C-alpha positions as a printed NumPy array, in Angstrom:
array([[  7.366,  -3.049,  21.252],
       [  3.697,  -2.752,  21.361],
       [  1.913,  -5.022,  18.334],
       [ -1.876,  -3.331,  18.512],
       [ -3.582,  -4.218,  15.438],
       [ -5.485,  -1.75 ,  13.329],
       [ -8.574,  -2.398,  10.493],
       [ -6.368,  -0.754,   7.336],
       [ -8.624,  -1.103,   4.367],
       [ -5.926,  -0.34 ,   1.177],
       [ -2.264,   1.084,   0.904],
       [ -1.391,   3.002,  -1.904],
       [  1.522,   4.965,  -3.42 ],
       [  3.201,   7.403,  -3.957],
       [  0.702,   9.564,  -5.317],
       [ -0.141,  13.31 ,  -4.438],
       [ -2.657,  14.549,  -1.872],
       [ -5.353,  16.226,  -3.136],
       [ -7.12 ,  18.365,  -0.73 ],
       [ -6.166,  20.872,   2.396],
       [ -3.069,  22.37 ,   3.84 ],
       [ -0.895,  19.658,   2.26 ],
       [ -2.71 ,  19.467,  -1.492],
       [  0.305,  18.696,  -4.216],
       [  2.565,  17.021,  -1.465],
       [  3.89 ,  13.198,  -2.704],
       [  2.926,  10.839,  -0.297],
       [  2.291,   7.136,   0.567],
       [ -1.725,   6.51 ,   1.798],
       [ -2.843,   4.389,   4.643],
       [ -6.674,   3.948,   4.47 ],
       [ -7.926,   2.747,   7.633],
       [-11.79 ,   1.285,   8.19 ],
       [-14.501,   2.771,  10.062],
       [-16.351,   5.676,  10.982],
       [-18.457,   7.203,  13.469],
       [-20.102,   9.446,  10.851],
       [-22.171,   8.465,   7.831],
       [-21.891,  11.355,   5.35 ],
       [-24.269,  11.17 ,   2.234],
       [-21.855,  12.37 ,  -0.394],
       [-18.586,  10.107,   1.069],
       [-16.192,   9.368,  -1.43 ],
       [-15.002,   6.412,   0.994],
       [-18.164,   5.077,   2.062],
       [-16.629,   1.781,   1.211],
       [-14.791,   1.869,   4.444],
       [-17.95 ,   2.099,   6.788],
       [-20.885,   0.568,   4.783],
       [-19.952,  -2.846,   4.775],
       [-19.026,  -2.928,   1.09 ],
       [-14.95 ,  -3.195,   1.615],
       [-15.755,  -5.458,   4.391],
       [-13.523,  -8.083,   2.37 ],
       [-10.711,  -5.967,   2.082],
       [-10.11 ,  -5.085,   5.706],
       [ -6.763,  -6.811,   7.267],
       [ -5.642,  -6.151,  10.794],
       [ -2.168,  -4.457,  10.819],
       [  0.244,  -3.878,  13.252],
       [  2.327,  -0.798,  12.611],
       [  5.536,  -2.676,  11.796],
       [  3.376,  -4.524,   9.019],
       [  2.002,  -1.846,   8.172],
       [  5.338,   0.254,   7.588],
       [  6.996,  -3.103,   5.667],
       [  4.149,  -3.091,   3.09 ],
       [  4.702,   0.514,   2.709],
       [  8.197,  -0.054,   1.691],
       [  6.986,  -2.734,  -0.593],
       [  5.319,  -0.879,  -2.685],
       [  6.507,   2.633,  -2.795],
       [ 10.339,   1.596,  -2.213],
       [ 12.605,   4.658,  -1.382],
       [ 10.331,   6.969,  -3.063],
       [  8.072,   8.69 ,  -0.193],
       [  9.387,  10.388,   2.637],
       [  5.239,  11.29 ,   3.558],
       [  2.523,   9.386,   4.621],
       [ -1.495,  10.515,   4.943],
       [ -3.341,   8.337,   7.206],
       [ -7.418,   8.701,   6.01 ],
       [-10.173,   6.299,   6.875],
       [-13.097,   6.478,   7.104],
       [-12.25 ,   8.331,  11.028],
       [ -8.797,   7.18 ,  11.663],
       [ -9.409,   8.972,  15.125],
       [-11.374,   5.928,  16.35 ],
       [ -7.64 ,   4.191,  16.896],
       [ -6.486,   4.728,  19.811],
       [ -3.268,   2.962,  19.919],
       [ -2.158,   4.886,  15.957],
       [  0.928,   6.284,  18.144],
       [  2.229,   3.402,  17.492],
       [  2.366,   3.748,  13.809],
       [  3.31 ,   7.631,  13.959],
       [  6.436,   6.841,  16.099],
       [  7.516,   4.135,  14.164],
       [  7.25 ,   6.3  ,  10.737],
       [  9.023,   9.182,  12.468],
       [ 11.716,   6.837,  13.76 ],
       [ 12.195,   6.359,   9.739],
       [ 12.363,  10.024,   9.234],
       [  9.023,   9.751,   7.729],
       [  6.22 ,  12.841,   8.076],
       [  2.837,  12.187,   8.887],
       [ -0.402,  13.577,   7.517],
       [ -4.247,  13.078,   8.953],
       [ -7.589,  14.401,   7.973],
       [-10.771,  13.623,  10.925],
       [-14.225,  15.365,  11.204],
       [-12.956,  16.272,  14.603],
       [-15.183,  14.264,  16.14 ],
       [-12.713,  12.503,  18.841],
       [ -9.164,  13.515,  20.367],
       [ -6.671,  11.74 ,  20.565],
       [ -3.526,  12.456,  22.325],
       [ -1.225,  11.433,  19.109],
       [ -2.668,  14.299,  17.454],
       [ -0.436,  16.315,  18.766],
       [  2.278,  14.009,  17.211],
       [  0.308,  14.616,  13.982],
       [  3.026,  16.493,  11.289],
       [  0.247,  18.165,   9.449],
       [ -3.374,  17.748,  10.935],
       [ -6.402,  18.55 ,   8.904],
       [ -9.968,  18.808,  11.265],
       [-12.974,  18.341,   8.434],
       [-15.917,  19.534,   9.92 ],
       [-19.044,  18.227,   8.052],
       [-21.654,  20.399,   6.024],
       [-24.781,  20.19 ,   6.394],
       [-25.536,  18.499,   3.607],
       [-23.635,  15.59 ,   4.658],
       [-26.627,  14.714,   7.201],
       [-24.431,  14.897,  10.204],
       [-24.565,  17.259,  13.119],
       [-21.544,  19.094,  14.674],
       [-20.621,  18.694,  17.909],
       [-19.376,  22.03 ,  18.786],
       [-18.382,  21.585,  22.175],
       [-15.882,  18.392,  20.705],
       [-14.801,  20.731,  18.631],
       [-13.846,  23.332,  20.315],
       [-11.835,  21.302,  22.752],
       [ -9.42 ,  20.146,  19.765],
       [ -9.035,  23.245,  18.625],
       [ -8.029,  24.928,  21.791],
       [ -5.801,  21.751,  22.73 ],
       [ -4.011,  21.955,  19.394],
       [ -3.575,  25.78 ,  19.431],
       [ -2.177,  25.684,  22.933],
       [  0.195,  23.121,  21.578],
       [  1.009,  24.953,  18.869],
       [  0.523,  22.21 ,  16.159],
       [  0.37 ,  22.416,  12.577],
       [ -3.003,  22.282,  11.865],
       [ -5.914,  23.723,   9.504],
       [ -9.584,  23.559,   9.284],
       [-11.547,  22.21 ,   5.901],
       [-15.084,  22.203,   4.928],
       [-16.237,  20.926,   1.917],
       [-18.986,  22.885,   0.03 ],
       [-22.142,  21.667,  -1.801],
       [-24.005,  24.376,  -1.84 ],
       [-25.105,  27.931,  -0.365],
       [-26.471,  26.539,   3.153],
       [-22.77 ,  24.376,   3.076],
       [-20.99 ,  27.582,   2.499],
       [-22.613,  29.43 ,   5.185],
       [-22.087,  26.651,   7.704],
       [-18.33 ,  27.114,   6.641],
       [-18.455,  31.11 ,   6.954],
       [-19.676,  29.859,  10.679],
       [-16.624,  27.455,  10.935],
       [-14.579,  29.944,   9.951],
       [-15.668,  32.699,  12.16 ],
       [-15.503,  30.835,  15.407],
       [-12.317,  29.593,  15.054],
       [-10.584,  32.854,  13.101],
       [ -7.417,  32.356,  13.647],
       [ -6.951,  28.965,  12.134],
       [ -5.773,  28.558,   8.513],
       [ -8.767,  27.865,   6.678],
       [ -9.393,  25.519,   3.393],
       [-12.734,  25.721,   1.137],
       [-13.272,  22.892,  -1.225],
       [-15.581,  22.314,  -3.606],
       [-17.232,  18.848,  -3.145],
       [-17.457,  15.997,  -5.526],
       [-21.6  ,  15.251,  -5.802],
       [-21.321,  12.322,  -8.097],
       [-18.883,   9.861,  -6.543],
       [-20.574,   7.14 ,  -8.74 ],
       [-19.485,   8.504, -12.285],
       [-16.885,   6.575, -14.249],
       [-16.314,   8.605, -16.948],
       [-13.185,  10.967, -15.941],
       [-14.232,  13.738, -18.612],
       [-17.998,  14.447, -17.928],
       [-16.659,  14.154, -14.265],
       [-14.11 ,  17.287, -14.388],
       [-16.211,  18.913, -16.24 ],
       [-19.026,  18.741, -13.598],
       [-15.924,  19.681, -11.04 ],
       [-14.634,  22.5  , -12.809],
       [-17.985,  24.259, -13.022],
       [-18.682,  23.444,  -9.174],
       [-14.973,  25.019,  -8.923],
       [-15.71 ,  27.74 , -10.356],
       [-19.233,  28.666,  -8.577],
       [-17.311,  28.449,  -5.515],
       [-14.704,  30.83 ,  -6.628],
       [-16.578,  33.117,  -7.991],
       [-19.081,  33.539,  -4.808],
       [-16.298,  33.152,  -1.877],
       [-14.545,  36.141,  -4.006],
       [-17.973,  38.15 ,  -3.832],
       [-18.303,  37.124,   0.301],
       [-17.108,  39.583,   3.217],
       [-17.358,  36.607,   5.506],
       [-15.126,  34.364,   3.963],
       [-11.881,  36.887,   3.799],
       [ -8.781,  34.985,   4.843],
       [ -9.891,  31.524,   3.387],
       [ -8.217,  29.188,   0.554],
       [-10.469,  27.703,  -2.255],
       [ -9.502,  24.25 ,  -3.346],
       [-10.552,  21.406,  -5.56 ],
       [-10.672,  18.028,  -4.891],
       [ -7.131,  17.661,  -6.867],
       [ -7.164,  13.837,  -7.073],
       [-10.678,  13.676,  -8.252],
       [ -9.575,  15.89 , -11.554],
       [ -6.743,  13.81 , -11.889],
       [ -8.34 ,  10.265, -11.559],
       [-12.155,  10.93 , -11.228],
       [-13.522,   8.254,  -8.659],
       [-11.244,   5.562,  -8.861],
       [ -9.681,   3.677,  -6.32 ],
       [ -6.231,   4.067,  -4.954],
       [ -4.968,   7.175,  -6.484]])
């Protein structure tokens, strides 16, 4: 049995995913450090910046799996790995073929930045692409490549952007037009990932909600799409581990 050990930054659970293709679904949470992207608005910055530094511990998969059981029991049947990029591990088979052996699915969300060939081991794949108001620059090209790999595999995956504002949503009509046949998420971003008080937060996220509503509904590019909120945020507003 291979023992690679990866930089896993909290495990939580059960709780429900709140954004893309598999929003409402119970799972377990693996949150995994690092990133090759620094996005302005990231809710997880913590996992990059240096600031949950403390918190890191180097897992192997069969550690990671037995403190999953410890704390969610024989309550999950799901698992989302997020990071940070949890694409930067090479060696995460290890940890998806272990949680299958259990009869356990597997969820992932990356920028699409990096393959990997475990993606197409991936139950339910989500490929973020980053706004431009994030500060970071696609690399098409990367893209593309992912796409066509996981299409040709026939995989269950979706695309995601989250939305700030008007030049966001046209970079997403962009996203969505290259790659048309792809199940598409919209999601309306959370632009204060500092604010503790739950209530003036949802109320901030409801109104960004709604402006994205209302203007995909009003858009002839943005036709076959799926408008989301960030789910967990309206539930729990920025805290940890929920």
């Amino acid at each position: 049995m291979a023992n690679s050990r990866f930089p896993v930054i909290e495990i939580f659970g059960p709780t429900i995913q709140g954004e893309g293709m598999v929003i409402g679904q119970k799972t377990m949470f693996v949150r995994t450090a690092g990133c090759d992207y620094q996005c302005s608005w990231c809710d997880s910055a913590f996992t990059w910046n240096g600031t949950g530094k403390a918190d890191i511990r180097m897992l192997t998969a069969e550690e990671i799996e037995a403190q999953l059981r410890d704390i969610g029991g024989d309550t999950y049947s799901h698992v989302t790995i997020s990071g940070g990029n949890p694409a930067l591990l090479r060696q995460l088979n290890e940890l998806i073929e272990l949680l299958h052996s259990l009869g356990i699915s597997v969820a992932l969300e990356t920028q699409g930045s990096i393959w990997q060939d475990w993606f197409l081991q991936i139950d339910e794949l989500t490929l973020s692409p980053k706004p431009p108001s994030s500060g970071m620059t696609t690399d098409w090209d990367q893209l593309d490549l992912i796409v066509v790999n996981l299409a040709g595999q026939k995989r269950n995956f979706s695309l995601k952007v989250v939305v700030f504002d008007e030049t966001d949503l046209q970079y997403a009509a962009d996203v969505h037009e290259r790659y048309k046949q792809v199940p598409f998420f919209l999601q309306a971003g959370n632009d204060d990932v500092h604010e503790q008080d739950s209530a003036l937060l949802l109320n901030r996220l409801i109104e960004r909600y709604k402006w994205l509503v209302d203007t995909v509904i009003a858009s002839s590019e943005l036709t076959n799409v799926r408008v989301l909120p960030q789910l967990h945020a309206w539930l729990w507003g920025n805290k940890r581990g929920k």
